[in-house]
Short mmCIF file of C-alpha atoms in Angstrom, two decimals:
data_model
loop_
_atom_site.label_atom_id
_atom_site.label_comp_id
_atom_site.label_asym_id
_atom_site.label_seq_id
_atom_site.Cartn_x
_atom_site.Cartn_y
_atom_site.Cartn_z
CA UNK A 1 -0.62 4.66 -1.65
CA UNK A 2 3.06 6.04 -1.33
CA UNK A 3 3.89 3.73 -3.94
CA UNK A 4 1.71 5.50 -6.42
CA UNK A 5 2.57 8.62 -5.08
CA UNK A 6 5.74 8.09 -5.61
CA UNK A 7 5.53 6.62 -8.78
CA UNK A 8 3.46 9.65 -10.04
CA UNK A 9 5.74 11.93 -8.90
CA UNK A 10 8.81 10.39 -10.72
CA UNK A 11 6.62 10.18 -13.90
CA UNK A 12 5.71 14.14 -13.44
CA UNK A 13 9.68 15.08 -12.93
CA UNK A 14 10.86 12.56 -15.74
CA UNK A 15 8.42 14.46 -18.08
CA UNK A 16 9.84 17.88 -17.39
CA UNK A 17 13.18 16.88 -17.72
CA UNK A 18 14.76 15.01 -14.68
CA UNK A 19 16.50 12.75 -14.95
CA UNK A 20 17.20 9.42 -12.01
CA UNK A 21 20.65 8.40 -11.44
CA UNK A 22 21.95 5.22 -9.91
CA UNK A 23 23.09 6.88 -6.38
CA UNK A 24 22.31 9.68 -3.93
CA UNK A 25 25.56 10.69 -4.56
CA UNK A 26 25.23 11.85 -7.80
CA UNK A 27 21.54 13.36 -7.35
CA UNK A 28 20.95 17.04 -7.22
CA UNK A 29 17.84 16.71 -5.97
CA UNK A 30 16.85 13.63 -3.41
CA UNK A 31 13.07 13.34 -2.22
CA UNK A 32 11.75 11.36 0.46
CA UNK A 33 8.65 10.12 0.54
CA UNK A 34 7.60 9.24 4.11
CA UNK A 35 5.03 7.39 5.46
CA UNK A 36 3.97 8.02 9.40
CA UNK A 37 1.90 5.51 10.92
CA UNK A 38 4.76 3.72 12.67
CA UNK A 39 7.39 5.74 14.96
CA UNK A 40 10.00 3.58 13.23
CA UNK A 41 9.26 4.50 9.91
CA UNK A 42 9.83 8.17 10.73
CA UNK A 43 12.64 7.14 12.49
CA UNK A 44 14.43 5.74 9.09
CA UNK A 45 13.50 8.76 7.50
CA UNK A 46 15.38 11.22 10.39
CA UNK A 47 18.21 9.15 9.82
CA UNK A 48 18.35 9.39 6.40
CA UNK A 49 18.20 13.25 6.62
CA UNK A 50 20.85 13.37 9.42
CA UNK A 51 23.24 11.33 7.14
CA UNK A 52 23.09 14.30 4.26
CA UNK A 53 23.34 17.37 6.75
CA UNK A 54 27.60 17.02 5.89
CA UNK A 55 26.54 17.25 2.40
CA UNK A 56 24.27 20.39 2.78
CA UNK A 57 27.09 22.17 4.35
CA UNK A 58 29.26 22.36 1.53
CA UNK A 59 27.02 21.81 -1.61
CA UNK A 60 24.72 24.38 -3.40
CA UNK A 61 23.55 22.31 -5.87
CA UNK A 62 21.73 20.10 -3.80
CA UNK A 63 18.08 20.39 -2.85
CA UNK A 64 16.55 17.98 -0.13
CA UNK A 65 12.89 17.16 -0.05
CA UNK A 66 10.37 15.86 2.28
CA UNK A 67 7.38 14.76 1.02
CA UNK A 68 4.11 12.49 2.38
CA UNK A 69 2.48 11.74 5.77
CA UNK A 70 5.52 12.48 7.89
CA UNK A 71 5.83 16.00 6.05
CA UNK A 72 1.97 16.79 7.06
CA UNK A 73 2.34 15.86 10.34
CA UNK A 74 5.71 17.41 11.32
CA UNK A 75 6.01 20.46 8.73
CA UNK A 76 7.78 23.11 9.96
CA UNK A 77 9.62 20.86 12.88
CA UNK A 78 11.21 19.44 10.27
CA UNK A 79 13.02 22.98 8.48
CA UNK A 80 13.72 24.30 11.87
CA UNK A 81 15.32 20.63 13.27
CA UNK A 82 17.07 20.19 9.72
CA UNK A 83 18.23 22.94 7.68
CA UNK A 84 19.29 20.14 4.97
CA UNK A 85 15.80 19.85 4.64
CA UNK A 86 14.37 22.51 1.52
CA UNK A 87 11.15 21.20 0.62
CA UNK A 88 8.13 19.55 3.32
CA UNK A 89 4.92 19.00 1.30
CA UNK A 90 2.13 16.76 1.98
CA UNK A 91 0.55 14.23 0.09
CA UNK A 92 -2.31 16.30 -1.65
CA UNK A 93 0.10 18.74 -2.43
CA UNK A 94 2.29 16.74 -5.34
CA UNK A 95 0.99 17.96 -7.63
CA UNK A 96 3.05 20.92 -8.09
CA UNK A 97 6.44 19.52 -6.46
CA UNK A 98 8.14 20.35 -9.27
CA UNK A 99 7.29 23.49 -9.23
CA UNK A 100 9.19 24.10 -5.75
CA UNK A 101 11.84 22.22 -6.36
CA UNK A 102 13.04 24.90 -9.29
CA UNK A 103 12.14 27.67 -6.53
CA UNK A 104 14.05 25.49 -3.84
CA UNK A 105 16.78 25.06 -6.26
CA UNK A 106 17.17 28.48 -7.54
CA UNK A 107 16.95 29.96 -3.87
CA UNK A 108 18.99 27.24 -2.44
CA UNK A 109 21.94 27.83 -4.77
CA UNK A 110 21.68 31.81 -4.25
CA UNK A 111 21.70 31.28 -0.51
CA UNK A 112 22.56 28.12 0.66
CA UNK A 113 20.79 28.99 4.32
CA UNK A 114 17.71 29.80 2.36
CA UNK A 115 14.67 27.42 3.46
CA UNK A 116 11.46 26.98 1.53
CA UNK A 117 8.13 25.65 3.00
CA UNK A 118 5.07 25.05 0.74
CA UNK A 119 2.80 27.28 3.04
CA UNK A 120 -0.01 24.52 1.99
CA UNK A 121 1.51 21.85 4.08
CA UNK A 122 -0.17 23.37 7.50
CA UNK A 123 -4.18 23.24 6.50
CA UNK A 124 -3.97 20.04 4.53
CA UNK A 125 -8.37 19.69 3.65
CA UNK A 126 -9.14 23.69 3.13
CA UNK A 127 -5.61 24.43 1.19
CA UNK A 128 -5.00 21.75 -0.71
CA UNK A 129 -6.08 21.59 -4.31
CA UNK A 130 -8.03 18.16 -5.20
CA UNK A 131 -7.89 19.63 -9.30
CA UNK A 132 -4.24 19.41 -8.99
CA UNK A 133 -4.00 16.19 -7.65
CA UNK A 134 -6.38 14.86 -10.08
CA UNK A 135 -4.34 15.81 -12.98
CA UNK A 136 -1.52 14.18 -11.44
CA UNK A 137 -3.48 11.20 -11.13
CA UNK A 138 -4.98 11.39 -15.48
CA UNK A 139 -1.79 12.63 -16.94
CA UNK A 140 0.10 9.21 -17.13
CA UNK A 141 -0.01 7.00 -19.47
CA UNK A 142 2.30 4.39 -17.98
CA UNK A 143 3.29 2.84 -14.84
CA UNK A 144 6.83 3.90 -13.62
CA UNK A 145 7.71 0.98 -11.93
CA UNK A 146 9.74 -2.30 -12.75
CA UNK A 147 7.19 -4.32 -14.11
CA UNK A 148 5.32 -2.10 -16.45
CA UNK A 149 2.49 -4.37 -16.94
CA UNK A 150 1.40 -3.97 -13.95
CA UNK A 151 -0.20 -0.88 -12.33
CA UNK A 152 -2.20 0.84 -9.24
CA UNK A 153 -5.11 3.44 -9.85
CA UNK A 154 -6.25 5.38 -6.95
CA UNK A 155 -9.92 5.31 -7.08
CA UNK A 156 -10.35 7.31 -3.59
CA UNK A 157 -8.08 9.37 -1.40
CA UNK A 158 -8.29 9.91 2.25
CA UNK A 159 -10.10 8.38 5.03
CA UNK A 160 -13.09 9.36 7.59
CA UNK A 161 -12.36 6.12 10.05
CA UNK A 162 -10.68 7.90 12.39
CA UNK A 163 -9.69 4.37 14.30
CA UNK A 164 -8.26 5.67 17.65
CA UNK A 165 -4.98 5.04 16.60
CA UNK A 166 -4.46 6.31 13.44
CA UNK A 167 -2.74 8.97 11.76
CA UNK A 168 -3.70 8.62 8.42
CA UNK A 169 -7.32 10.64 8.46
CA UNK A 170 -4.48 13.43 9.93
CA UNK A 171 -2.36 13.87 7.20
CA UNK A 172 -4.44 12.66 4.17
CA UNK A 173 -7.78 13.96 5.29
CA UNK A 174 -11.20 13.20 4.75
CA UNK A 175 -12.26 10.94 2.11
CA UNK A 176 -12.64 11.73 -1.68
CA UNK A 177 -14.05 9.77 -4.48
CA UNK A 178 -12.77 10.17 -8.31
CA UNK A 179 -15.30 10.29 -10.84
CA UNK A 180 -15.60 6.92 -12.40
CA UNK A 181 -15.16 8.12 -15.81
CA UNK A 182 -11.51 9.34 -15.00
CA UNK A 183 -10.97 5.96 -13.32
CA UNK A 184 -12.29 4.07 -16.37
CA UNK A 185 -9.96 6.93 -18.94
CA UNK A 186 -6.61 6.19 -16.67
CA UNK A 187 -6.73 2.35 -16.85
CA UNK A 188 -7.68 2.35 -20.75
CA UNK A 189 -4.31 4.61 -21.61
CA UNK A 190 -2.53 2.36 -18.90
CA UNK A 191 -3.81 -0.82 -20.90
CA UNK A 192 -3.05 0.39 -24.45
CA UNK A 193 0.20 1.02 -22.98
CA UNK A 194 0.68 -2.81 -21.99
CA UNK A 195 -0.62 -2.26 -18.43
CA UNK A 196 -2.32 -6.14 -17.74
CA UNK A 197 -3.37 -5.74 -13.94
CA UNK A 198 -4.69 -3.09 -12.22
CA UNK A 199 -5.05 -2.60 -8.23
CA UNK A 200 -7.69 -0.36 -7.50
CA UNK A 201 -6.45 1.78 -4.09
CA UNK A 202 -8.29 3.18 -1.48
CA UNK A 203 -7.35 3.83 2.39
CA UNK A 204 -11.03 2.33 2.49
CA UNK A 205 -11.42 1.27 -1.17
CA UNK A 206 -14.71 -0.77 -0.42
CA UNK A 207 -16.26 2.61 0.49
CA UNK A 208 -16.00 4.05 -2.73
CA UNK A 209 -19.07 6.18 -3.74
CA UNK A 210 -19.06 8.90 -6.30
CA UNK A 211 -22.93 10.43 -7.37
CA UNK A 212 -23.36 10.49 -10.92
CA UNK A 213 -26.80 11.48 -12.83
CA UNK A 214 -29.15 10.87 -9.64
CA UNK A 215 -27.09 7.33 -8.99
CA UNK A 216 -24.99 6.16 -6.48
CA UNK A 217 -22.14 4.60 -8.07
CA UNK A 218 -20.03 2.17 -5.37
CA UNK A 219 -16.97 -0.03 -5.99
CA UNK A 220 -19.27 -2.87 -7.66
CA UNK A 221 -20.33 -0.43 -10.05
CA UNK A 222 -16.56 0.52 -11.10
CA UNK A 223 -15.66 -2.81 -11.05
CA UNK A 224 -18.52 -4.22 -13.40
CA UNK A 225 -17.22 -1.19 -15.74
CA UNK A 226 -13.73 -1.41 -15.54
CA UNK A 227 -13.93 -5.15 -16.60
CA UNK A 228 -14.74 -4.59 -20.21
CA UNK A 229 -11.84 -3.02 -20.81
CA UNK A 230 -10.07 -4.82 -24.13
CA UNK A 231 -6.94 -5.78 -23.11
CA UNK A 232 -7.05 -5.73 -19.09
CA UNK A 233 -6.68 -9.18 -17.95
CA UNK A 234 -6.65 -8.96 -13.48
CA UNK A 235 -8.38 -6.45 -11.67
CA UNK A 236 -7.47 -6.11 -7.76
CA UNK A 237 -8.60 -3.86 -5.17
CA UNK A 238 -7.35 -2.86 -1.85
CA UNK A 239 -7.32 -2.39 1.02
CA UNK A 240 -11.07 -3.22 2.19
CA UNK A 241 -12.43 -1.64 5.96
CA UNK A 242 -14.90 -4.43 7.30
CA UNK A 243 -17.17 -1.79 8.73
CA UNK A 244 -20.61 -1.27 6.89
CA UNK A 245 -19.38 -3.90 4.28
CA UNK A 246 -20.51 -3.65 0.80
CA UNK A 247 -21.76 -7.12 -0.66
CA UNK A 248 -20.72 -6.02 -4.41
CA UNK A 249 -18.02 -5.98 -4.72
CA UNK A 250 -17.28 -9.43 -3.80
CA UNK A 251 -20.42 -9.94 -6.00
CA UNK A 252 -18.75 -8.83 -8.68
CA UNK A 253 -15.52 -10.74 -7.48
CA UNK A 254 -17.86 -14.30 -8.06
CA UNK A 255 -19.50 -13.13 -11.33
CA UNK A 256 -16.64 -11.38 -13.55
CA UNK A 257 -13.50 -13.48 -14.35
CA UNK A 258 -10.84 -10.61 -14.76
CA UNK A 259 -11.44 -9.50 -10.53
CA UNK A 260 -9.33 -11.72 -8.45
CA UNK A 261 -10.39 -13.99 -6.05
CA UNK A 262 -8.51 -11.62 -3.03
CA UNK A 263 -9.73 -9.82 -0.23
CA UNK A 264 -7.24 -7.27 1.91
CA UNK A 265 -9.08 -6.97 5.07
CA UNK A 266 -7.67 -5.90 8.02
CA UNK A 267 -9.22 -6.79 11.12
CA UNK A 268 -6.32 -5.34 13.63
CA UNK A 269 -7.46 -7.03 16.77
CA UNK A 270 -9.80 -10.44 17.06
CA UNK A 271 -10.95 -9.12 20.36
CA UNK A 272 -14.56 -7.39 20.33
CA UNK A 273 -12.86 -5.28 23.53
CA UNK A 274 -9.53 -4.10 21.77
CA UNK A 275 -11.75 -3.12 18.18
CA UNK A 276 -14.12 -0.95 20.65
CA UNK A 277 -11.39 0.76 22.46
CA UNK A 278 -9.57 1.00 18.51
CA UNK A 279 -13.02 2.69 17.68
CA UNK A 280 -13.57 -0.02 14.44
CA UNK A 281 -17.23 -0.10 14.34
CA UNK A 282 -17.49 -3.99 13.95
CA UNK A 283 -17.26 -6.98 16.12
CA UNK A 284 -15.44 -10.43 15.26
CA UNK A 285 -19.22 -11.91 14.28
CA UNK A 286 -19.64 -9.24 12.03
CA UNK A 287 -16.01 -9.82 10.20
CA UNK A 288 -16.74 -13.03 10.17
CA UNK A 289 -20.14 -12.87 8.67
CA UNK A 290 -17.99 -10.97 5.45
CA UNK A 291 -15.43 -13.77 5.56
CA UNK A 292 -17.95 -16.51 5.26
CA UNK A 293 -20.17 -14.57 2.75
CA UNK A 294 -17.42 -14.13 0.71
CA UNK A 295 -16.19 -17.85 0.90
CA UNK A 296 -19.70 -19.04 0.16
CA UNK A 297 -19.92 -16.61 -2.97
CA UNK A 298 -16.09 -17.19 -4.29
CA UNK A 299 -15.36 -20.55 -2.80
CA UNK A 300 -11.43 -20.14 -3.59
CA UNK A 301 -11.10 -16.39 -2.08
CA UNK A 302 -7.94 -15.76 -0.33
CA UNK A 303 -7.46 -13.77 2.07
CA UNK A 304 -4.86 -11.15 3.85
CA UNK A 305 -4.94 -9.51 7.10
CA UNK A 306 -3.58 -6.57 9.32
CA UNK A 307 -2.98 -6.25 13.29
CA UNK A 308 -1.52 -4.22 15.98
CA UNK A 309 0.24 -5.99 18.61
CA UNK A 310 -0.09 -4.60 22.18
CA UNK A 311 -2.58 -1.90 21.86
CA UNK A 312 -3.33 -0.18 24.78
CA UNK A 313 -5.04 -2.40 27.51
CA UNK A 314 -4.70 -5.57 25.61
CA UNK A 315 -5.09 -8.51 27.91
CA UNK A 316 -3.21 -12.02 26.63
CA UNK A 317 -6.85 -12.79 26.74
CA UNK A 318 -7.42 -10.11 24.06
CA UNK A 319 -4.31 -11.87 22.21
CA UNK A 320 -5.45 -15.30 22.39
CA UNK A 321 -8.61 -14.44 20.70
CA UNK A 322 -6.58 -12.65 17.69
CA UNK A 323 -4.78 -15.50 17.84
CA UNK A 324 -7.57 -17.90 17.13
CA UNK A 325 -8.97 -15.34 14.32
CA UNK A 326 -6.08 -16.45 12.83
CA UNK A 327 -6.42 -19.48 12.69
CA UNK A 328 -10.30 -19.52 12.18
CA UNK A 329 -10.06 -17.23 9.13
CA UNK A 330 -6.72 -19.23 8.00
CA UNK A 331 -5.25 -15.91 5.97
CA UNK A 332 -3.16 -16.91 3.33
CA UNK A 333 -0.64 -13.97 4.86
CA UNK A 334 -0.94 -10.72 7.43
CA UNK A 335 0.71 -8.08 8.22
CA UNK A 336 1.52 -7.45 11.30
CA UNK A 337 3.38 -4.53 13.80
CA UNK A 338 3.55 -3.59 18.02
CA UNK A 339 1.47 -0.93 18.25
CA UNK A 340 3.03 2.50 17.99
CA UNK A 341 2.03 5.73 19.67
CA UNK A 342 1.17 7.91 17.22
CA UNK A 343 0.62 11.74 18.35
CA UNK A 344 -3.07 13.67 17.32
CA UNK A 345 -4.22 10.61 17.19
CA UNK A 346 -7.27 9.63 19.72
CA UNK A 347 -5.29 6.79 21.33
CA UNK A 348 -2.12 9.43 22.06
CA UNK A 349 -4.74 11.43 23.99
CA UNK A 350 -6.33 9.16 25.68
CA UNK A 351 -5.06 5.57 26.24
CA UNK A 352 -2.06 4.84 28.05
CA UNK A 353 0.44 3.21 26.03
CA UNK A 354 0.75 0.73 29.02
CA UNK A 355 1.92 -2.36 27.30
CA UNK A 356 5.62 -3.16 27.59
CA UNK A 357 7.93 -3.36 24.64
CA UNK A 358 9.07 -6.79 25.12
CA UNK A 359 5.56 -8.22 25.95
CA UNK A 360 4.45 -6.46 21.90
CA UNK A 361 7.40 -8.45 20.74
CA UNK A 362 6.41 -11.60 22.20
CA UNK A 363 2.92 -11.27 21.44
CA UNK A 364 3.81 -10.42 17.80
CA UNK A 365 6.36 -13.22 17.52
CA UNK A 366 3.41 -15.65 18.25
CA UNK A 367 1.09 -14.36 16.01
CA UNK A 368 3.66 -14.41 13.23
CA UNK A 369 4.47 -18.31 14.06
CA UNK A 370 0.63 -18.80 14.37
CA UNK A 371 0.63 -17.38 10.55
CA UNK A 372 3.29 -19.15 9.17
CA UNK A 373 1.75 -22.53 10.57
CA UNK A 374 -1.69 -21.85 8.53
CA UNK A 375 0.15 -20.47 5.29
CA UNK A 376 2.45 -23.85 5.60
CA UNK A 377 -0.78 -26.32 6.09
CA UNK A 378 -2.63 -24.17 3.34
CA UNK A 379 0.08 -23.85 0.83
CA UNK A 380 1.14 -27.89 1.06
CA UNK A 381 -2.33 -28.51 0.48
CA UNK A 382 -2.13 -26.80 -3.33
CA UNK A 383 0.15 -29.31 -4.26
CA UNK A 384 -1.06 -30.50 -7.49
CA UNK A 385 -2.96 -28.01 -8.22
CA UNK A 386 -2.63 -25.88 -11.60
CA UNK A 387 -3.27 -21.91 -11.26
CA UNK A 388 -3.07 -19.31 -14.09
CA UNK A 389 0.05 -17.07 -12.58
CA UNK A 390 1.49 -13.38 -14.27
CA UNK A 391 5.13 -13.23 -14.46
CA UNK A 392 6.73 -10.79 -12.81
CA UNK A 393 10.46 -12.08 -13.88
CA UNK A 394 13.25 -13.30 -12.62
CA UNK A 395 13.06 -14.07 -9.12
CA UNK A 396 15.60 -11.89 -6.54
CA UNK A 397 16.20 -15.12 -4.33
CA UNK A 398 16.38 -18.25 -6.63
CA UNK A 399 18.02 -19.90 -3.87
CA UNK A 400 14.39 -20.69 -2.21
CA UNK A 401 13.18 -23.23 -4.82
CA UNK A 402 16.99 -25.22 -4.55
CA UNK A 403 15.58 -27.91 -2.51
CA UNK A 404 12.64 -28.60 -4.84
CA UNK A 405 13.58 -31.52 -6.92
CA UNK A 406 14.62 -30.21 -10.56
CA UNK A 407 14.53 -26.77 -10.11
CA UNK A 408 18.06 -26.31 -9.66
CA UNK A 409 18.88 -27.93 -12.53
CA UNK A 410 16.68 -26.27 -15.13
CA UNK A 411 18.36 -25.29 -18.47
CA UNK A 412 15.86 -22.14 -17.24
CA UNK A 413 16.04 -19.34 -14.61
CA UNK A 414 13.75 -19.60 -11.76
CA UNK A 415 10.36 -16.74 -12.79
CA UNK A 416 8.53 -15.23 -9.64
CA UNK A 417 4.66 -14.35 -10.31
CA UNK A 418 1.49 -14.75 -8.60
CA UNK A 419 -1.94 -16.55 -8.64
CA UNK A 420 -5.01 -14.94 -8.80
CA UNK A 421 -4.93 -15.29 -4.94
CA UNK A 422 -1.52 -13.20 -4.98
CA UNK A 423 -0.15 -16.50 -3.68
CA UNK A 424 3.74 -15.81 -4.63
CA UNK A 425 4.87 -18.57 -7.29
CA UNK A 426 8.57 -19.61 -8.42
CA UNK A 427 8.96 -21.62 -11.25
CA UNK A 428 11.55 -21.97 -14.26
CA UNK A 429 11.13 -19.99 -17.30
CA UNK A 430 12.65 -18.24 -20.01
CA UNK A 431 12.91 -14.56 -19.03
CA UNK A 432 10.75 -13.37 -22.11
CA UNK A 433 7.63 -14.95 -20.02
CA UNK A 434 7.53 -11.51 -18.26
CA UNK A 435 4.48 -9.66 -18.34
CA UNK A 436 2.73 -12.99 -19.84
CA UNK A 437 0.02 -15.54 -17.85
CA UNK A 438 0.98 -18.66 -17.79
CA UNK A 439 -0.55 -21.82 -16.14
CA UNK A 440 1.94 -23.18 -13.35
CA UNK A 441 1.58 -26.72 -11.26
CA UNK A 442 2.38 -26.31 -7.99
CA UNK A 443 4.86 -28.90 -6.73
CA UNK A 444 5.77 -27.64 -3.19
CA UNK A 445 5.57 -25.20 -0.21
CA UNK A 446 6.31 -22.86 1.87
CA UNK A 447 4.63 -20.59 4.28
CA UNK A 448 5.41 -17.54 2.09
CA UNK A 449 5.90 -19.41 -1.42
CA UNK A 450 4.61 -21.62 -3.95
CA UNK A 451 7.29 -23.80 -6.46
CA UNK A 452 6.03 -24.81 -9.55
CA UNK A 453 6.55 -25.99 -12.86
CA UNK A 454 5.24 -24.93 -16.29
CA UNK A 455 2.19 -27.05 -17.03
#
């Protein structure tokens, strides 16, 4: 999400006239896009700020500004703590950044103590505009990212979860389906513009409903419509809440070619006590009854996973059993963090955060050995095998695939891209393969990486 938001926003500012540079030394204007479900994101981001308060002192052409989650939650705190600080605007307020950074900029340079809050930041659901962020979302016409054939589409925005502790339902408020027309209209000018995959992104993207002529449309529906596009060749979605699961939309994942065989789905905690007391509305049967449903329908699904380490009360019983969900749903990667306190939140206000530091780093050092031992034993086992992989280019550490046998001594540079089951593949390639699929024969492992050769 704050990868299309950011990517939106530079596409908005590059359109009016702004131009990026190479370093924040030679920007007039410097944004921050902040995200603020972990403390030690926000953290990063107060550092950052500290590190330009010299600057602030002594130039006036230099506008500062704060923009996302973090913004929403801290607003105000954050002029009053930083007076480097111009702008703090929340996500569904965007739309019109450009807007206040000319009003920032003007004011800042006539007054360099001047301080400018968007006064929408405080009531984010009654004073935000949704029109304005939906023409932020149908303007573009192209991805501004590195690899320009590939894009994300925000199909929904917000979140009514409210998991106990969670900030996001806080500072990007309830949830919001587009109209599937606009959804279909922004991928077909993002594939006649070379886009060839598109990630579908939702806090809750399985949850997608939008009414439409007496129907309720859901994320099957989109994706059964989305894959006639001419042109679009992968279709992804993430990330998928296991609660009240939708059978559809892997449905549609088992009947239509273009959506790949991946499923996002979090599960946090594989204790049935810790996902109460997280307020997840499902058990570990239940998540596994979508795991194995979706196996059975798309025998080779893949799957990724979330989880919070140390959440309040968790037992080493309570991490055992995540423990064992790990290796019983054998992810093909997770992502994984010690549980932070994060203030509003339900958790904040009610559960102790009574789990020591250095037992969440333990506990979370296990569970990322426990995942690198079943992405290992999966990823040897796809030896031999041939997958259809899109180049994303050259690959930032070609000294991975050295000890695979010919590799290094390709009259080609090593290619990163990925499967269909965003299983990462290296392989050697000219560098015009970019952008192109290409069939790849896996030759070796690692726990994070595929090596391959051109088949």
């Amino acid at each position: 999400m704050n990868k299309l938001d950011s990517e939106l926003v530079v596409g908005n500012l590059q359109d009016l006239g702004y131009q990026q540079v190479a370093s924040i030394e030679e920007a007039s204007v410097i944004l921050y896009n902040t995200c603020s479900v972990r403390q030690h994101a926000e953290d990063k981001v107060l550092t950052k700020i500290s590190q330009l308060k010299k600057r602030h002192q002594h130039d006036r052409d230099f506008v500062l500004a704060v923009i996302g989650c973090m913004a929403e939650r801290l607003g105000e705190q954050l002029l009053n703590d930083y007076p480097q600080v111009s702008i703090v605007t929340s996500p569904s307020n965007i739309y019109h950044l450009a807007d206040l950074i000319d009003r920032a900029y003007n004011e800042r340079v006539s007054d360099p103590e001047k301080k400018q809050l968007d006064n929408r930041i405080v009531e984010l659901n009654e004073q935000a505009d949704p029109d304005g962020l939906e023409r932020l979302d149908t303007y573009r016409d192209r991805p501004e990212v590195a690899h320009p054939f590939m894009a994300f589409v925000r199909v929904m925005r917000g979140c009514n979860n409210f998991c106990s502790y969670c900030i996001v339902p806080h500072v990007r408020g309830r949830e919001r389906s587009r109209p599937p027309q606009a959804v279909y209209d922004e991928v077909v000018r993002l594939v006649d513009n070379g886009v060839k995959e598109i990630t579908l992104l939702g806090q809750a993207v399985n949850k997608y409903q939008f009414e439409a002529d007496g129907k309720m449309l859901t994320l099957g529906d989109l994706l059964y419509k989305l894959h006639d596009i001419d042109g679009l060749e992968r279709l992804r979605f993430v990330t998928s809440y296991p609660g009240n699961f939708d059978k559809q939309c892997i449905e549609a994942m088992a009947e239509l070619e273009k959506v790949c065989p991946y499923l996002h789905m979090p599960a946090q905690s594989g204790s049935d006590v810790m996902l109460k007391r997280m307020n997840r509305h499902y058990t570990i049967a239940q998540y596994m009854e979508i795991i194995d449903m979706a196996r059975e329908l798309v025998p080779d699904v893949s799957f990724a996973g979330d989880f919070i380490c140390g959440f309040s009360g968790e037992t080493d019983e309570d991490h055992a059993a995540t423990l064992d969900l790990i290796k019983n749903v054998r992810y093909k990667n997770c992502f994984a963090f010690k549980y932070s306190v994060r203030p509003g939140t339900t958790a904040a206000d009610k559960f102790p955060d009574d789990v020591p530091d250095e037992v969440k780093q333990k506990r979370l050092a296990e569970l990322l050995a426990v995942q690198r031992e079943v992405s290992l034993e999966d990823n040897a086992r796809l030896a031999g095998k041939r997958f259809k992989v899109l180049v994303e280019g050259l690959s930032k550490s070609p000294h991975l695939a050295a000890k695979v046998e010919g590799m290094a001594d390709s009259q080609y540079p090593q290619l990163i891209g990925r499967t269909g089951g965003d299983h990462i593949v290296v392989f050697n390639g000219p560098e015009s393969m970019a952008g192109q699929i290409v069939e790849v024969e896996i030759v070796d492992a690692s726990s994070l990486t595929l090596f391959g050769k051109k088949a």
